[in-house]
Amino acid sequence: MQNATYQNYVMSDVLEQIEKDCERYCAVPRIPPQKVTIIGAGSDVGRIAALFLKQQRVVKKLALYDDESDKCVLGVATDLAHIDTSTEIRAYHGREHLGDALKDSDVVLICGGQFTMPPCCCTSDRELFFKNMERVRVASIASARFCPYAVLAVQTPPVDCNFALCMHTLKIAGVYDKRRLLGLNAINSMRANQLFCSLTGTDPSTSQMPVVCGTGRCTRVPVFSKGKAGNFPQTQVDCLTKLVREADEIICKVKCNEEQGHLSIGFSTARFVTSIMQGLFEKTTFIDSALVEQAHPKKCYDMPICATPVSIGKGGIVEYAVPTLNEAETKLLEESKYAHSLVNW
């Protein structure tokens, strides 16, 4: 390198060479691109999530990826590009372009896959996992290679199983960080909040209703005791808990084509990802329910992996806000813990 004096250092060739070396050897971009990558963007949930994320200022780059030709992710990206917001849209199709889609990503959303209506804890749930496990495993391996410092959000069902698969895959790759891997439980907490507020007449935007334990039908434990409503009878709590647990089946029966509630799932997914991005780049944000590996299992109902409220800040999760349960909720949790433990190996 050429010698440089104090006066001309800023404009010298030395600084130019340092810049090139930093670009070559620095594992983390020095200027975060504020990029979100959606794997499975051609799916119903992926398209709806992309629509809402295109409207978020905190998301400067939005990469849409899908490896299924019939999903036509290129058409989805072209359609979204007509929306006059500042978020930049890029589309990638085929596994040969997966690395380009993931490069410099701050958040990777793994969604899509097969959506069915498996009964609680039976063979159909296992079949759903085996149908979607390849998608999640490939996405996890690629994320470990091309964006090892990104926050991964797993939405592909069943979330409990695919979260565990993603966690073990990242551990084998040597890049696992419990602060940067979350399973989406946003749809369940959103439904619990809406149902509770509808019954009590409160504003949903001013309340938060955590759902703890797991994300599956038989493992969801809504914590309605956190709602500020006096003299709320237990019979109504039991009814609301049943509605939250059976919400997927209710929507499936009402919709003419017997599909899931992709509109609400897509919206809750986009809001979840937006909260992560705001926590990473703006200020610490609160997420009312996410499946995570707990820092202190003893403080979280003796569960190493549990859905609880978390706070997101620089680098990922900065706080685990485990709610205190009342007697009825504790009993329901104990009944759900066994089913939840079966999917986390």
Coordinates of C-alpha atoms in Angstrom, one line a residue:
M1 CA 0.0 0.0 0.0
Q2 CA 1.1 3.5 -0.6
N3 CA 2.0 5.7 2.3
A4 CA -0.5 8.4 3.1
T5 CA -0.2 11.5 5.2
Y6 CA -2.9 12.7 7.6
Q7 CA -4.0 15.4 5.2
N8 CA -4.7 13.3 2.1
Y9 CA -5.7 10.0 3.8
V10 CA -9.4 10.4 3.1
M11 CA -8.8 10.8 -0.6
S12 CA -5.9 8.5 -1.0
D13 CA -5.6 5.1 -2.7
V14 CA -5.1 3.6 0.7
L15 CA -8.7 4.1 1.7
E16 CA -9.8 2.8 -1.6
Q17 CA -7.9 -0.4 -1.0
I18 CA -9.2 -0.7 2.5
E19 CA -12.8 -0.4 1.1
K20 CA -12.1 -3.2 -1.3
D21 CA -10.6 -5.4 1.4
C22 CA -13.6 -4.8 3.7
E23 CA -16.0 -5.7 0.9
R24 CA -14.1 -8.9 0.3
Y25 CA -13.6 -10.1 3.9
C26 CA -16.3 -8.6 6.0
A27 CA -19.0 -11.2 6.7
V28 CA -21.7 -8.7 7.6
P29 CA -22.5 -5.8 5.3
R30 CA -21.4 -2.5 7.0
I31 CA -24.5 -0.7 5.6
P32 CA -27.5 -3.0 6.2
P33 CA -29.7 -3.2 3.1
Q34 CA -32.9 -3.7 5.2
K35 CA -33.8 -6.6 3.0
V36 CA -36.5 -9.2 3.5
T37 CA -36.5 -12.5 1.5
I38 CA -39.7 -14.5 1.2
I39 CA -39.1 -18.2 0.4
G40 CA -42.4 -19.5 -0.9
A41 CA -43.5 -16.1 -2.2
G42 CA -45.7 -17.7 -4.9
S43 CA -48.0 -19.3 -2.3
D44 CA -51.2 -17.7 -1.1
V45 CA -49.7 -16.7 2.2
G46 CA -46.4 -15.6 0.6
R47 CA -48.2 -13.3 -1.9
I48 CA -50.4 -11.7 0.8
A49 CA -47.4 -11.2 3.1
A50 CA -45.5 -9.6 0.2
L51 CA -48.4 -7.2 -0.6
F52 CA -48.3 -5.9 3.0
L53 CA -44.5 -5.8 3.2
K54 CA -44.3 -3.8 0.0
Q55 CA -46.1 -1.0 2.0
Q56 CA -43.6 -0.9 4.9
R57 CA -40.9 1.8 4.8
V58 CA -38.6 -0.2 7.1
V59 CA -38.3 -2.8 4.2
K60 CA -36.2 -1.3 1.5
K61 CA -35.6 -4.4 -0.5
L62 CA -38.1 -7.3 -0.9
A63 CA -36.8 -10.5 -2.6
L64 CA -39.5 -13.0 -3.7
Y65 CA -38.4 -16.6 -4.3
D66 CA -40.2 -19.8 -5.3
D67 CA -38.9 -23.0 -7.0
E68 CA -42.3 -24.2 -8.2
S69 CA -43.1 -23.2 -11.7
D70 CA -46.9 -23.1 -11.3
K71 CA -46.6 -20.4 -8.6
C72 CA -45.4 -17.9 -11.1
V73 CA -43.4 -15.7 -8.7
L74 CA -42.2 -13.6 -11.5
G75 CA -45.7 -12.5 -12.2
V76 CA -46.3 -11.8 -8.5
A77 CA -43.3 -9.5 -8.4
T78 CA -44.3 -7.7 -11.6
D79 CA -47.7 -7.1 -10.2
L80 CA -46.4 -5.8 -6.9
A81 CA -43.9 -3.6 -8.7
H82 CA -46.8 -1.5 -9.9
I83 CA -47.5 -0.3 -6.3
D84 CA -46.1 3.1 -5.9
T85 CA -44.0 2.6 -2.7
S86 CA -40.3 2.9 -2.2
T87 CA -39.7 -0.8 -1.5
E88 CA -37.6 -2.4 -4.3
I89 CA -39.0 -5.7 -5.6
R90 CA -36.8 -8.5 -7.0
A91 CA -38.0 -12.0 -8.1
Y92 CA -36.0 -15.2 -8.2
H93 CA -37.2 -18.6 -9.6
G94 CA -35.4 -21.9 -9.3
R95 CA -32.9 -23.2 -6.8
E96 CA -30.0 -22.0 -8.9
H97 CA -31.0 -18.4 -7.9
L98 CA -31.7 -19.1 -4.2
G99 CA -28.3 -17.8 -3.2
D100 CA -28.9 -14.5 -5.0
A101 CA -32.3 -14.2 -3.3
L102 CA -30.8 -14.7 0.2
K103 CA -27.6 -12.6 -0.2
D104 CA -27.5 -9.7 2.3
S105 CA -30.9 -10.5 3.8
D106 CA -31.8 -9.3 7.2
V107 CA -34.9 -11.4 7.6
V108 CA -35.8 -14.6 5.8
L109 CA -39.4 -15.7 5.9
I110 CA -39.9 -19.4 5.2
C111 CA -43.6 -19.9 4.2
G112 CA -45.8 -21.7 1.8
G113 CA -45.8 -25.5 1.3
Q114 CA -48.7 -27.9 1.7
F115 CA -51.6 -26.7 3.8
T116 CA -54.1 -29.3 4.9
M117 CA -56.4 -29.8 7.8
P118 CA -54.8 -32.5 9.9
P119 CA -56.7 -33.7 13.0
C120 CA -54.9 -33.1 16.3
C121 CA -51.7 -35.1 16.8
C122 CA -52.3 -37.9 14.3
T123 CA -50.6 -39.5 11.3
S124 CA -51.9 -36.7 9.0
D125 CA -49.9 -34.2 10.9
R126 CA -46.8 -36.3 10.3
E127 CA -47.6 -36.6 6.6
L128 CA -47.8 -32.8 6.4
F129 CA -44.4 -32.5 7.9
F130 CA -42.8 -34.9 5.5
K131 CA -44.4 -33.0 2.6
N132 CA -42.9 -29.7 3.7
M133 CA -39.6 -30.7 5.4
E134 CA -37.5 -30.6 2.2
R135 CA -38.6 -27.0 1.5
V136 CA -37.6 -26.0 5.1
R137 CA -34.4 -27.9 5.1
V138 CA -33.2 -26.5 1.8
A139 CA -34.1 -23.0 2.9
S140 CA -32.2 -23.5 6.2
I141 CA -29.1 -24.8 4.5
A142 CA -29.1 -22.0 2.0
S143 CA -29.7 -19.4 4.7
A144 CA -26.8 -20.7 6.7
R145 CA -24.5 -20.3 3.7
F146 CA -25.6 -17.1 2.1
C147 CA -27.0 -15.1 5.0
P148 CA -25.8 -16.7 8.3
Y149 CA -26.6 -13.5 10.3
A150 CA -30.2 -13.1 9.2
V151 CA -33.2 -13.6 11.4
L152 CA -35.2 -16.6 10.2
A153 CA -39.0 -16.7 10.6
V154 CA -40.6 -20.2 10.0
Q155 CA -44.2 -20.2 9.0
T156 CA -44.4 -23.4 6.9
P157 CA -46.8 -25.8 8.7
P158 CA -46.6 -27.6 11.0
V159 CA -44.5 -24.8 12.6
D160 CA -43.5 -26.7 15.7
C161 CA -41.9 -29.5 13.6
N162 CA -40.3 -27.3 11.0
F163 CA -38.9 -24.9 13.7
A164 CA -37.2 -27.9 15.3
L165 CA -35.9 -29.0 11.8
C166 CA -34.6 -25.6 11.1
M167 CA -32.9 -25.3 14.5
H168 CA -31.0 -28.6 14.1
T169 CA -30.0 -27.8 10.5
L170 CA -28.5 -24.5 11.6
K171 CA -26.7 -26.2 14.5
I172 CA -25.1 -28.7 12.1
A173 CA -24.1 -25.8 9.9
G174 CA -22.5 -24.1 12.9
V175 CA -24.4 -20.8 12.6
Y176 CA -27.3 -21.3 15.0
D177 CA -28.2 -18.4 17.3
K178 CA -31.4 -18.8 19.4
R179 CA -31.9 -15.0 19.2
R180 CA -32.3 -15.2 15.4
L181 CA -34.7 -18.1 14.9
L182 CA -38.4 -17.7 15.5
G183 CA -41.5 -19.8 14.7
L184 CA -44.6 -17.8 13.7
N185 CA -47.5 -18.0 16.2
A186 CA -48.8 -14.6 15.2
I187 CA -52.1 -15.9 13.7
N188 CA -53.1 -17.6 17.0
S189 CA -52.4 -14.5 19.1
M190 CA -54.1 -12.3 16.6
R191 CA -57.2 -14.4 16.7
A192 CA -57.2 -14.6 20.5
N193 CA -56.9 -10.8 20.7
Q194 CA -59.7 -10.3 18.2
L195 CA -62.1 -12.7 19.9
F196 CA -61.4 -11.3 23.3
C197 CA -61.9 -7.7 22.2
S198 CA -65.1 -8.5 20.3
L199 CA -66.5 -10.0 23.5
T200 CA -65.4 -7.3 25.8
G201 CA -65.9 -4.3 23.4
T202 CA -62.3 -3.1 23.7
D203 CA -60.1 -1.8 20.9
P204 CA -57.8 -4.6 19.5
S205 CA -55.1 -2.1 18.6
T206 CA -54.6 -1.3 22.3
S207 CA -54.4 -4.8 23.6
Q208 CA -52.2 -7.9 23.2
M209 CA -53.2 -11.4 23.9
P210 CA -50.3 -13.9 24.2
V211 CA -50.6 -17.5 23.2
V212 CA -48.0 -19.8 24.9
C213 CA -46.7 -23.4 24.6
G214 CA -47.0 -24.4 21.0
T215 CA -48.5 -23.4 17.6
G216 CA -50.6 -26.5 16.9
R217 CA -54.2 -27.0 17.7
C218 CA -53.7 -29.1 20.7
T219 CA -50.7 -27.1 22.1
R220 CA -52.1 -23.5 21.9
V221 CA -52.8 -21.9 25.3
P222 CA -54.3 -18.4 25.0
V223 CA -53.5 -16.3 28.1
F224 CA -56.8 -14.5 28.4
S225 CA -56.0 -13.6 32.0
K226 CA -53.7 -10.8 30.6
G227 CA -56.8 -9.1 29.2
K228 CA -58.0 -6.1 31.2
A229 CA -61.6 -7.1 31.7
G230 CA -63.2 -7.4 35.2
N231 CA -65.4 -10.4 36.2
F232 CA -64.7 -12.3 33.0
P233 CA -66.4 -15.7 33.6
Q234 CA -64.4 -18.9 33.1
T235 CA -67.1 -20.4 30.9
Q236 CA -66.5 -17.7 28.4
V237 CA -62.7 -18.2 28.7
D238 CA -63.2 -21.9 27.9
C239 CA -65.4 -21.1 24.9
L240 CA -62.8 -18.6 23.5
T241 CA -60.0 -21.1 24.0
K242 CA -61.9 -23.7 22.0
L243 CA -62.5 -21.1 19.2
V244 CA -58.8 -20.3 19.0
R245 CA -57.8 -23.9 18.9
E246 CA -60.4 -24.8 16.3
A247 CA -60.2 -21.6 14.2
D248 CA -58.6 -23.4 11.2
E249 CA -61.3 -25.9 11.0
I250 CA -64.0 -23.3 11.3
I251 CA -62.6 -21.2 8.4
C252 CA -62.2 -24.4 6.3
K253 CA -65.8 -25.3 6.8
V254 CA -67.1 -21.8 6.0
K255 CA -65.0 -21.2 2.8
C256 CA -66.5 -22.7 -0.3
N257 CA -63.2 -24.2 -1.5
E258 CA -62.3 -25.7 1.9
E259 CA -59.0 -23.8 2.2
Q260 CA -57.4 -22.1 5.2
G261 CA -57.7 -18.5 6.2
H262 CA -54.8 -17.3 4.0
L263 CA -55.9 -13.7 4.2
S264 CA -55.6 -13.5 8.0
I265 CA -52.5 -15.7 8.1
G266 CA -50.8 -13.6 5.4
F267 CA -51.6 -10.3 7.3
S268 CA -50.4 -11.7 10.6
T269 CA -47.2 -13.0 9.0
A270 CA -46.4 -9.6 7.4
R271 CA -47.0 -7.8 10.7
F272 CA -44.7 -10.3 12.4
V273 CA -41.9 -9.7 9.9
T274 CA -42.4 -5.9 10.1
S275 CA -42.0 -6.0 13.9
I276 CA -38.8 -7.9 13.5
M277 CA -37.5 -5.3 11.0
Q278 CA -38.5 -2.4 13.2
G279 CA -36.7 -4.0 16.1
L280 CA -33.5 -4.5 14.1
F281 CA -33.4 -1.0 12.5
E282 CA -35.6 1.4 14.5
K283 CA -36.4 0.6 18.1
T284 CA -37.1 -2.4 20.3
T285 CA -40.4 -4.0 19.4
F286 CA -42.7 -6.4 21.2
I287 CA -44.1 -9.5 19.6
D288 CA -47.0 -11.1 21.5
S289 CA -46.2 -14.7 20.6
A290 CA -43.3 -16.5 18.8
L291 CA -42.0 -20.0 19.1
V292 CA -38.4 -19.7 20.3
E293 CA -35.8 -21.6 22.2
Q294 CA -35.9 -20.1 25.7
A295 CA -32.8 -18.7 27.4
H296 CA -34.0 -19.9 30.8
P297 CA -36.3 -23.0 30.4
K298 CA -36.9 -23.1 34.2
K299 CA -38.5 -19.7 34.0
C300 CA -40.7 -20.8 31.1
Y301 CA -42.8 -23.6 32.5
D302 CA -39.8 -26.0 32.3
M303 CA -40.0 -25.9 28.5
P304 CA -36.8 -25.4 26.5
I305 CA -38.8 -24.6 23.3
C306 CA -42.0 -22.6 23.9
A307 CA -44.1 -19.9 22.3
T308 CA -44.0 -16.8 24.4
P309 CA -43.9 -13.0 23.9
V310 CA -40.5 -11.7 23.0
S311 CA -38.9 -8.3 22.4
I312 CA -36.8 -7.8 19.2
G313 CA -33.8 -5.4 19.1
K314 CA -30.4 -5.2 17.5
G315 CA -29.2 -8.7 16.8
G316 CA -32.6 -10.4 17.3
I317 CA -34.4 -11.4 20.5
V318 CA -33.3 -9.2 23.5
E319 CA -35.9 -10.2 26.1
Y320 CA -38.2 -13.2 26.8
A321 CA -41.4 -12.0 28.4
V322 CA -43.0 -15.1 29.9
P323 CA -46.5 -14.4 31.2
T324 CA -47.7 -15.7 34.5
L325 CA -50.7 -18.1 34.1
N326 CA -53.7 -18.5 36.4
E327 CA -54.8 -21.9 37.7
A328 CA -57.0 -22.8 34.7
E329 CA -54.3 -21.8 32.2
T330 CA -51.7 -23.7 34.1
K331 CA -53.8 -26.9 34.0
L332 CA -54.3 -26.4 30.2
L333 CA -50.6 -25.9 29.7
E334 CA -49.7 -29.1 31.5
E335 CA -52.1 -31.0 29.3
S336 CA -50.5 -29.4 26.2
K337 CA -46.9 -29.8 27.1
Y338 CA -46.7 -33.6 26.3
A339 CA -48.0 -33.1 22.8
H340 CA -45.7 -30.2 22.2
S341 CA -42.6 -32.1 23.4
L342 CA -43.3 -34.9 20.9
V343 CA -42.5 -32.6 17.9
N344 CA -39.3 -31.1 19.3
W345 CA -37.4 -34.4 19.6

